[in-house]
CSV table of C-alpha atoms in Angstrom, one decimal:
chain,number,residue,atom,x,y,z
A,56,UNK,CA,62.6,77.7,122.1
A,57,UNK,CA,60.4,77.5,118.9
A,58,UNK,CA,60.0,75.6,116.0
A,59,UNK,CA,61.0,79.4,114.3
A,60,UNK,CA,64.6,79.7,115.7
A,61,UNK,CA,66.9,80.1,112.9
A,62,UNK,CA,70.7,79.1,113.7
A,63,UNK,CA,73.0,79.8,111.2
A,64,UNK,CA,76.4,77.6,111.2
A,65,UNK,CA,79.3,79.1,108.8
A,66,UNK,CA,79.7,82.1,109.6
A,67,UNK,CA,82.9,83.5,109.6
A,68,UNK,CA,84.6,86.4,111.6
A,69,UNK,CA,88.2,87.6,112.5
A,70,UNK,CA,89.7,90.0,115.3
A,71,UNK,CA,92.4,92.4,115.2
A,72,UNK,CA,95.3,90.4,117.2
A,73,UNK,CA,95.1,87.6,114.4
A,74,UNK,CA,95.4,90.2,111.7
A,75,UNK,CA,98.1,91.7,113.3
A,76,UNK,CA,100.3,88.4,113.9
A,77,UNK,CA,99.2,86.3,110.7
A,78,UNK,CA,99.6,89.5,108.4
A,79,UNK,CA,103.1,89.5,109.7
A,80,UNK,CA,104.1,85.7,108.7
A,81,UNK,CA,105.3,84.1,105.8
A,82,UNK,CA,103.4,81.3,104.7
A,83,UNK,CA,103.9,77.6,102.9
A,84,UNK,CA,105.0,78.5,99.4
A,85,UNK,CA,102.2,77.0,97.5
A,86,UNK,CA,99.8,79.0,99.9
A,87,UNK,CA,100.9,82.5,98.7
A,88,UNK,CA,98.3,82.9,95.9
A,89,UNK,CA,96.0,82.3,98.7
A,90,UNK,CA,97.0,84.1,101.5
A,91,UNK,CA,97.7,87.4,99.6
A,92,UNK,CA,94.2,87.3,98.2
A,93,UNK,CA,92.5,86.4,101.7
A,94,UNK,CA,95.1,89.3,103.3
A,95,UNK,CA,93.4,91.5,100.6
A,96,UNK,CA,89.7,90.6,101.8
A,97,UNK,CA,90.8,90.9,105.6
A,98,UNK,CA,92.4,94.5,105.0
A,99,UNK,CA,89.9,96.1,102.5
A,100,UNK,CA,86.2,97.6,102.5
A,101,UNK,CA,83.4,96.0,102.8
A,102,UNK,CA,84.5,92.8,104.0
A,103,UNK,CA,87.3,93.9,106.8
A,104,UNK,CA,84.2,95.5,108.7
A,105,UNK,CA,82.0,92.7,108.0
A,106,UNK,CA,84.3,90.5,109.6
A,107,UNK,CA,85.6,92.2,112.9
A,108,UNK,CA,82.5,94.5,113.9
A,109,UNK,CA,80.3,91.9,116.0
A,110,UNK,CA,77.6,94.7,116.9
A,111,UNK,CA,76.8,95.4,112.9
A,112,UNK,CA,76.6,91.4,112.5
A,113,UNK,CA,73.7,91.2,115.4
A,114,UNK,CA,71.7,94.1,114.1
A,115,UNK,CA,71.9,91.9,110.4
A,116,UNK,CA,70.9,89.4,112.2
A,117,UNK,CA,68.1,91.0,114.4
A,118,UNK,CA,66.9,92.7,111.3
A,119,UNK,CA,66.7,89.5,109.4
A,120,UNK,CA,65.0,87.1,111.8
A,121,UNK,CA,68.1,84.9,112.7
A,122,UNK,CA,68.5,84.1,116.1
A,123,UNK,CA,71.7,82.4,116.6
A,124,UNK,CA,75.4,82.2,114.3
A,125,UNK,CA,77.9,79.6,114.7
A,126,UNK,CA,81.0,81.7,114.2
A,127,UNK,CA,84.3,80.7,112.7
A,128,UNK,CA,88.0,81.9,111.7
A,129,UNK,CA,87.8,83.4,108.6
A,130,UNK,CA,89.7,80.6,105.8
A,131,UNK,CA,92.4,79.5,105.0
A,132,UNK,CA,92.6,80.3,109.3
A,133,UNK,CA,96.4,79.3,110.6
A,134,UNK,CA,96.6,76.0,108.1
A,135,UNK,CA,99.4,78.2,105.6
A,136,UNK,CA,101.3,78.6,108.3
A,137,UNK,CA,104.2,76.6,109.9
A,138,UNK,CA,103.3,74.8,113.3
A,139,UNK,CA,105.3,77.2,115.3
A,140,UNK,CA,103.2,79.9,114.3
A,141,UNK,CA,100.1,78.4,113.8
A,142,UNK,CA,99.9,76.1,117.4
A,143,UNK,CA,100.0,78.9,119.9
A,144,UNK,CA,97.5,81.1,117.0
A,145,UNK,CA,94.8,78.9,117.0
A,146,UNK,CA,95.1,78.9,120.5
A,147,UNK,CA,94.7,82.4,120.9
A,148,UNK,CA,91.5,82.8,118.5
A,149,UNK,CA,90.0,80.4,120.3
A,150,UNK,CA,90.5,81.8,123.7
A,151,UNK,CA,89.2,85.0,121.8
A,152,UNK,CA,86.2,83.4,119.9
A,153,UNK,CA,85.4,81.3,123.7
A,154,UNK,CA,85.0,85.1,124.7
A,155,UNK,CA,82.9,86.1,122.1
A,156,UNK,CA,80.5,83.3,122.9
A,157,UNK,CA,80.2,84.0,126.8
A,158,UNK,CA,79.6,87.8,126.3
A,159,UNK,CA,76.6,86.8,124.0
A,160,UNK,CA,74.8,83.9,125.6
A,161,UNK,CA,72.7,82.4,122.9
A,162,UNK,CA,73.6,84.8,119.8
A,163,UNK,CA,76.6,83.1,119.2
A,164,UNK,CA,78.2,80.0,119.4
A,165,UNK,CA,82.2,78.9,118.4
A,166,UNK,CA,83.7,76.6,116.1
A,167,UNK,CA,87.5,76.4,117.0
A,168,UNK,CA,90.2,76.6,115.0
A,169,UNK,CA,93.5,74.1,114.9
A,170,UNK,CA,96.6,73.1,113.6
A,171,UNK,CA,96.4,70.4,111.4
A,172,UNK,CA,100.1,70.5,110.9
A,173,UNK,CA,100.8,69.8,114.5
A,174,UNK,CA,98.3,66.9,114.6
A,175,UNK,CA,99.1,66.1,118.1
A,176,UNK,CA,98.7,69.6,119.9
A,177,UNK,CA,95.7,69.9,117.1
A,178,UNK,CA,94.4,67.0,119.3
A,179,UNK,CA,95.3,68.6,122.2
A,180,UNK,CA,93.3,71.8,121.1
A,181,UNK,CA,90.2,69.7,120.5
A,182,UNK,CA,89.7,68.7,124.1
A,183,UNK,CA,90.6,72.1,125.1
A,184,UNK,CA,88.3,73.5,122.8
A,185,UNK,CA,85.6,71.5,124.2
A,186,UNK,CA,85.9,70.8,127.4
A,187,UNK,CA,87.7,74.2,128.7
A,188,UNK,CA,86.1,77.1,126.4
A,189,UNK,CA,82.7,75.3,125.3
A,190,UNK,CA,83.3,75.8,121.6
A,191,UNK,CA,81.1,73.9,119.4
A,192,UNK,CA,83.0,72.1,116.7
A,193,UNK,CA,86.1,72.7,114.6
A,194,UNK,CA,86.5,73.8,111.3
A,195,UNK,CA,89.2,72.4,109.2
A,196,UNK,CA,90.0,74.3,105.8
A,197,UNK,CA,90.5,71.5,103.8
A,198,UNK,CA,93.9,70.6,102.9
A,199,UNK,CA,96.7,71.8,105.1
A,200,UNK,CA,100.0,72.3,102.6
A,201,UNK,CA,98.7,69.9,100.2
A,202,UNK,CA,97.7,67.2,102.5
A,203,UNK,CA,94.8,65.3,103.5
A,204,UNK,CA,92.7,64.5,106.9
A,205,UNK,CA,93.2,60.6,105.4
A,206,UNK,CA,96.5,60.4,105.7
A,207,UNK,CA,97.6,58.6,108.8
A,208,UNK,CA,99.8,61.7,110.5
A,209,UNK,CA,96.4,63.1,111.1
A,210,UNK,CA,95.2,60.2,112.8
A,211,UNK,CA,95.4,62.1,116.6
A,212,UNK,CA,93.3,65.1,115.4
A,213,UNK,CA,90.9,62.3,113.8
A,214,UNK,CA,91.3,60.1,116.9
A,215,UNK,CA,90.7,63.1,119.2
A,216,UNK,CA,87.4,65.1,117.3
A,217,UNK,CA,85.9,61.4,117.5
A,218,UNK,CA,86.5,60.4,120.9
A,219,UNK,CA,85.6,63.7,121.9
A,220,UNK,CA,81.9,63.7,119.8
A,221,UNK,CA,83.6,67.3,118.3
A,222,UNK,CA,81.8,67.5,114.6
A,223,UNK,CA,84.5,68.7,112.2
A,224,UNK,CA,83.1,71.3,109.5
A,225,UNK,CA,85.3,70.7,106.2
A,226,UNK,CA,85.3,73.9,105.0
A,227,UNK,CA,86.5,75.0,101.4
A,228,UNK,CA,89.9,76.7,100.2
A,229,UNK,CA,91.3,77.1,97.3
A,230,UNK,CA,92.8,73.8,95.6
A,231,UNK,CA,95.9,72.2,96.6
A,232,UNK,CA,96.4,71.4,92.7
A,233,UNK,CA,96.2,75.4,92.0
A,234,UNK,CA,97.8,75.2,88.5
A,235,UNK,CA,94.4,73.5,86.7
A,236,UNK,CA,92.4,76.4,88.2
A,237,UNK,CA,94.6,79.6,88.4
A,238,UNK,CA,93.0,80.6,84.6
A,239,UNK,CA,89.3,81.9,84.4
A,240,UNK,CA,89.0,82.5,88.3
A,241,UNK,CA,88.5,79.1,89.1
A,242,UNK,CA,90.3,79.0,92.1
A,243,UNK,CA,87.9,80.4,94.4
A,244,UNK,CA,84.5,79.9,94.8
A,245,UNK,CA,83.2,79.5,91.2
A,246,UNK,CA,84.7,76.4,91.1
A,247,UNK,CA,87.6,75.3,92.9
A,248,UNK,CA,86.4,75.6,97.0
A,249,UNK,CA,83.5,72.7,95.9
A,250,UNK,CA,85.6,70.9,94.2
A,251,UNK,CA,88.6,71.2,96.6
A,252,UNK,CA,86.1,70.3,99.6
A,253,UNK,CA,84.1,67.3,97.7
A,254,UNK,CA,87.9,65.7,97.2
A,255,UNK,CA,88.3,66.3,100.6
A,256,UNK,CA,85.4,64.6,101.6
A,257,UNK,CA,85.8,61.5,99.1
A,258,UNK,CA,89.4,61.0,100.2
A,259,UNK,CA,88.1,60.0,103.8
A,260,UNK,CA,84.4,58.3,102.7
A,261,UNK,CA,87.0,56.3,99.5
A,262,UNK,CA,90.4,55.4,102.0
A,263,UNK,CA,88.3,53.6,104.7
A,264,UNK,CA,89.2,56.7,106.9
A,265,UNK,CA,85.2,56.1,108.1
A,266,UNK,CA,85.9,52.7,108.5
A,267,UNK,CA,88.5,53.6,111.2
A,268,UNK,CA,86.0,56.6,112.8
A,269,UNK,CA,82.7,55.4,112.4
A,270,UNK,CA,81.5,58.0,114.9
A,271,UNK,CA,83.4,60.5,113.2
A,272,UNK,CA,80.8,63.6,112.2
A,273,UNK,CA,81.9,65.7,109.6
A,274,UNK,CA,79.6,68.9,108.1
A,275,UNK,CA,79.8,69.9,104.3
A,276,UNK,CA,78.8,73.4,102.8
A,277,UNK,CA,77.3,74.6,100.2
A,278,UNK,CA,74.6,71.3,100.0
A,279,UNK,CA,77.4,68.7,99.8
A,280,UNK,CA,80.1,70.2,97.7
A,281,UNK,CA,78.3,69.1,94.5
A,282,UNK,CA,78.8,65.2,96.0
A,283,UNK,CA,74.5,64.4,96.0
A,284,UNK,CA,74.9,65.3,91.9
A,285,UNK,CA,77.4,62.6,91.7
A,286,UNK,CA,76.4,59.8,94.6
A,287,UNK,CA,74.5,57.4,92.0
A,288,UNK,CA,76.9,56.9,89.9
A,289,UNK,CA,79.6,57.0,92.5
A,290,UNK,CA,77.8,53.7,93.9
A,291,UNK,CA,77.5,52.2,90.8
A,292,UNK,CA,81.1,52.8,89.8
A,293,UNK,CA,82.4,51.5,93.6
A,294,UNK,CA,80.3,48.4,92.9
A,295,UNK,CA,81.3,47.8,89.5
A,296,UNK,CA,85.3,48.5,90.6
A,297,UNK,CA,84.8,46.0,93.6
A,298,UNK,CA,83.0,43.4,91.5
A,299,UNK,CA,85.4,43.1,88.1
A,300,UNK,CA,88.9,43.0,89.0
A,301,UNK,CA,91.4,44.6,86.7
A,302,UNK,CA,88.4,47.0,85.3
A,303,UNK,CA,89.1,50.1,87.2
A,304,UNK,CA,91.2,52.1,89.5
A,305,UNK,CA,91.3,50.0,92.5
A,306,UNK,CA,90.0,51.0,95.5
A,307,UNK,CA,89.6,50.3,99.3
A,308,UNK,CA,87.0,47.3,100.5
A,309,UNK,CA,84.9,49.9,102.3
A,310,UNK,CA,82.2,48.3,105.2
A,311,UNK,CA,79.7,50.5,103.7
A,312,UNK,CA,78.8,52.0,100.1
A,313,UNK,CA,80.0,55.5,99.6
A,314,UNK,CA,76.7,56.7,99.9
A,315,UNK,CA,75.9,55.0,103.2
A,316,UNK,CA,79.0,56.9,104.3
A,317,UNK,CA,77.4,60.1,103.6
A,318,UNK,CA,74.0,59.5,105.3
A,319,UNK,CA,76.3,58.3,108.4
A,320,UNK,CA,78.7,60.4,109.1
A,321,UNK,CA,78.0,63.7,107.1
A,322,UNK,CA,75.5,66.7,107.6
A,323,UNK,CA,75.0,69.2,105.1
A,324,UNK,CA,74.4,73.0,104.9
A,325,UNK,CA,72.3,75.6,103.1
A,326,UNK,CA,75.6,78.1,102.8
A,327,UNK,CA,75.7,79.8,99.3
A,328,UNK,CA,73.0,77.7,97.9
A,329,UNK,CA,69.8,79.2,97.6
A,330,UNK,CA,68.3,77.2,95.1
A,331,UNK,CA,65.2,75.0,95.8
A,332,UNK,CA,66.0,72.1,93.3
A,333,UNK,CA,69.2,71.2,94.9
A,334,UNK,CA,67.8,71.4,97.8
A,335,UNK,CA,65.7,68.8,97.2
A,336,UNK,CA,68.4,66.7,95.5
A,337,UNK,CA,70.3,67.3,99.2
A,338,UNK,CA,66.9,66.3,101.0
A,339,UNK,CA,66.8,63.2,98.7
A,340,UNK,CA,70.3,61.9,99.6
A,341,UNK,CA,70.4,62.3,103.4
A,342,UNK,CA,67.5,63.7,104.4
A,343,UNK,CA,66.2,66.9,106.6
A,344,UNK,CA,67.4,65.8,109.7
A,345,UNK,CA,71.2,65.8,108.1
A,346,UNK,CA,70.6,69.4,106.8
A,347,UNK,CA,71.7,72.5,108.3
A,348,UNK,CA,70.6,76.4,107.5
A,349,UNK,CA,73.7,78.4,107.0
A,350,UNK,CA,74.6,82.3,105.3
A,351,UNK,CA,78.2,82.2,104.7
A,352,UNK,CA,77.9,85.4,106.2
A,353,UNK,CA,79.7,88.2,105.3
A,354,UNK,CA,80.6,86.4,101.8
A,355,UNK,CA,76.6,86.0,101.4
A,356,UNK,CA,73.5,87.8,102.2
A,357,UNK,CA,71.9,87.3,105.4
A,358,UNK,CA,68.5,88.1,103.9
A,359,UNK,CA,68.2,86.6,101.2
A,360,UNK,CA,69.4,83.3,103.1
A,361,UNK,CA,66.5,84.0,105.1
A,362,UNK,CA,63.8,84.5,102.3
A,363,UNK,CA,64.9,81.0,100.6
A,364,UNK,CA,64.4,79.6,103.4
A,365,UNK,CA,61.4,80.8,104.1
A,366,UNK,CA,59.9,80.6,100.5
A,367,UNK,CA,61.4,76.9,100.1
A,368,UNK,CA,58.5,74.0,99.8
A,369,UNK,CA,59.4,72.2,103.1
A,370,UNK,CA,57.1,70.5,105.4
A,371,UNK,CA,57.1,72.1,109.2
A,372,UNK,CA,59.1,69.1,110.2
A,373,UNK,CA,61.8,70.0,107.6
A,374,UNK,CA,61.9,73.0,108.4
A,375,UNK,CA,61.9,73.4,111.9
A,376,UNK,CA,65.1,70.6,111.5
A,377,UNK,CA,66.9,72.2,109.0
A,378,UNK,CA,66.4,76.1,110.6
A,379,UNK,CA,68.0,74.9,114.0
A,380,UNK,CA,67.1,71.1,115.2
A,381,UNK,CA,69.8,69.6,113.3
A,382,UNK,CA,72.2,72.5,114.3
A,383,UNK,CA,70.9,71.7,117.8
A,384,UNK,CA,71.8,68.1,118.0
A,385,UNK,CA,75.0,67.5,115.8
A,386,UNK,CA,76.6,70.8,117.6
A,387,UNK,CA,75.0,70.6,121.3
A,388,UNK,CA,73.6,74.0,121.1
């Protein structure tokens, strides 16, 4: 191992038996707009290749200098679909993904998928995942038919990724409030997935959720959903709410400030951000070794993930932890 290897952590793929089995079910009604778009990307060229054909991905990868992908179920995954369906789904891909993993020793590592909806065979799955297939993490696409990780019918899956040390990656989706964003294309990935995933991630830091799972590690895309913009002033305003009463919407009495949350308990990554000024920003507000290189492969360019990094003004100690320390430690590659 060098300080060179490059891991790259949200990477997404599918496999004909979950096409086959999740094209076929119907879907929570305010998911439709979703799924029939995602059903669109998973049946149609060039991204239905992109995602299935594992020998195309390594020569990208070869070709490109990567060494290593963290792979996941391409999103929304098995969260639009009722528990039935989706238990005995996500334990299928993962059995499938586990396979993937021991056929390439070192090229590829897992990050399960679960049922949020059936929190406690989603719990169940965790240890399973873990212990029993040696997947890496889980991935959790945000909200799961309009509801949050912070609310208390998911505390077994919250209970479970903790006790387990299983880092959760919070992945994007399309908002759960679709209406606001169904004009323009906001939706998707424009707009909506950052600010669908930085709700997400303010609902646990703002309910005391971190409070209850101090040990809880949770990984954000795209440099922090656009949270490190915001994290000044969303100190300042949690101070000023907590010190004049009546002033503001209330909130929780948290342990830590909001941003002591986020250099605690999350770790960012590089996906779909190649931009050197908000990396910075990222670097600024927790630091390298809370930063993680990722593609977003096949919605991204392997390459040109690879060039910023290359090109970006680090210091060889940030770099060597961003391009696969961090990755190392947080998923026990």
């Amino acid at each position: 191992m060098t300080d060179q290897r490059l891991i790259a952590v949200e990477e997404h793929l599918t496999t004909p038996a979950f096409l086959q089995r999740a094209h076929a079910l119907d879907c929570y009604p305010g998911d439709r707009t979703e799924v029939r778009l995602t059903r669109a990307v998973e049946s149609e060229d060039p991204t239905r290749p992109q995602l299935l054909d594992l020998d195309a991905r390594l020569a990208v990868m070869d070709a490109c200098g990567q060494d290593m992908a963290l792979l996941s179920l391409n999103p929304p995954g098995v969260q639009p679909y009722g528990p039935a369906d989706a238990v005995p789904l996500a334990r299928d891909v993962n059995d499938a993904l586990a396979r993937i993993v021991r056929d390439h020793p070192g090229r590829f590592g897992g990050l399960a998928t679960v049922a949020p909806q059936a929190p406690d065979e989603a719990a169940a799955e965790i240890e399973r995942a873990k212990h029993t297939l040696g997947l890496h993490g889980i991935m959790i696409n945000s909200h799961t038919d309009g509801h949050y990780l912070d609310e208390p019918r998911f505390a077994p899956l919250l209970q479970a990724a903790q006790a387990h040390r299983v880092p959760l990656y919070l992945h994007p989706r399309v908002p759960s409030m679709l209406a606001p964003y169904a004009a323009h294309g906001l939706s998707g990935a424009v707009w909506g997935y950052a600010a669908e995933a930085g709700l997400h991630a303010m609902r646990l830091v703002m309910s005391g959720t971190l409070d209850r799972y101090p040990d809880l590690s949770i990984v954000l895309g795209h440099l922090g959903e656009g949270i490190p913009f915001h994290l000044s002033r969303i100190d300042n305003r949690y101070a000023f709410a907590r010190r004049v009463s009546g002033a503001a919407t209330p909130t929780a009495r948290l342990e830590l400030t909001p941003g002591e949350y986020f250099r605690r308990n999350f770790t960012f990554t590089t996906s779909g951000i190649d931009d050197p000024h908000v990396l910075e920003l990222a670097l600024r507000t927790v630091g390298d070794d809370h930063i993680m290189f990722a593609v977003d492969a096949p919605y991204e360019e392997t390459a040109e993930a690879v060039r910023f990094l290359a090109a970006a003004p680090l210091s060889d100690t940030q770099r060597a932890n961003i391009s696969h320390r961090t990755a190392e430690r947080v998923f026990g590659l």
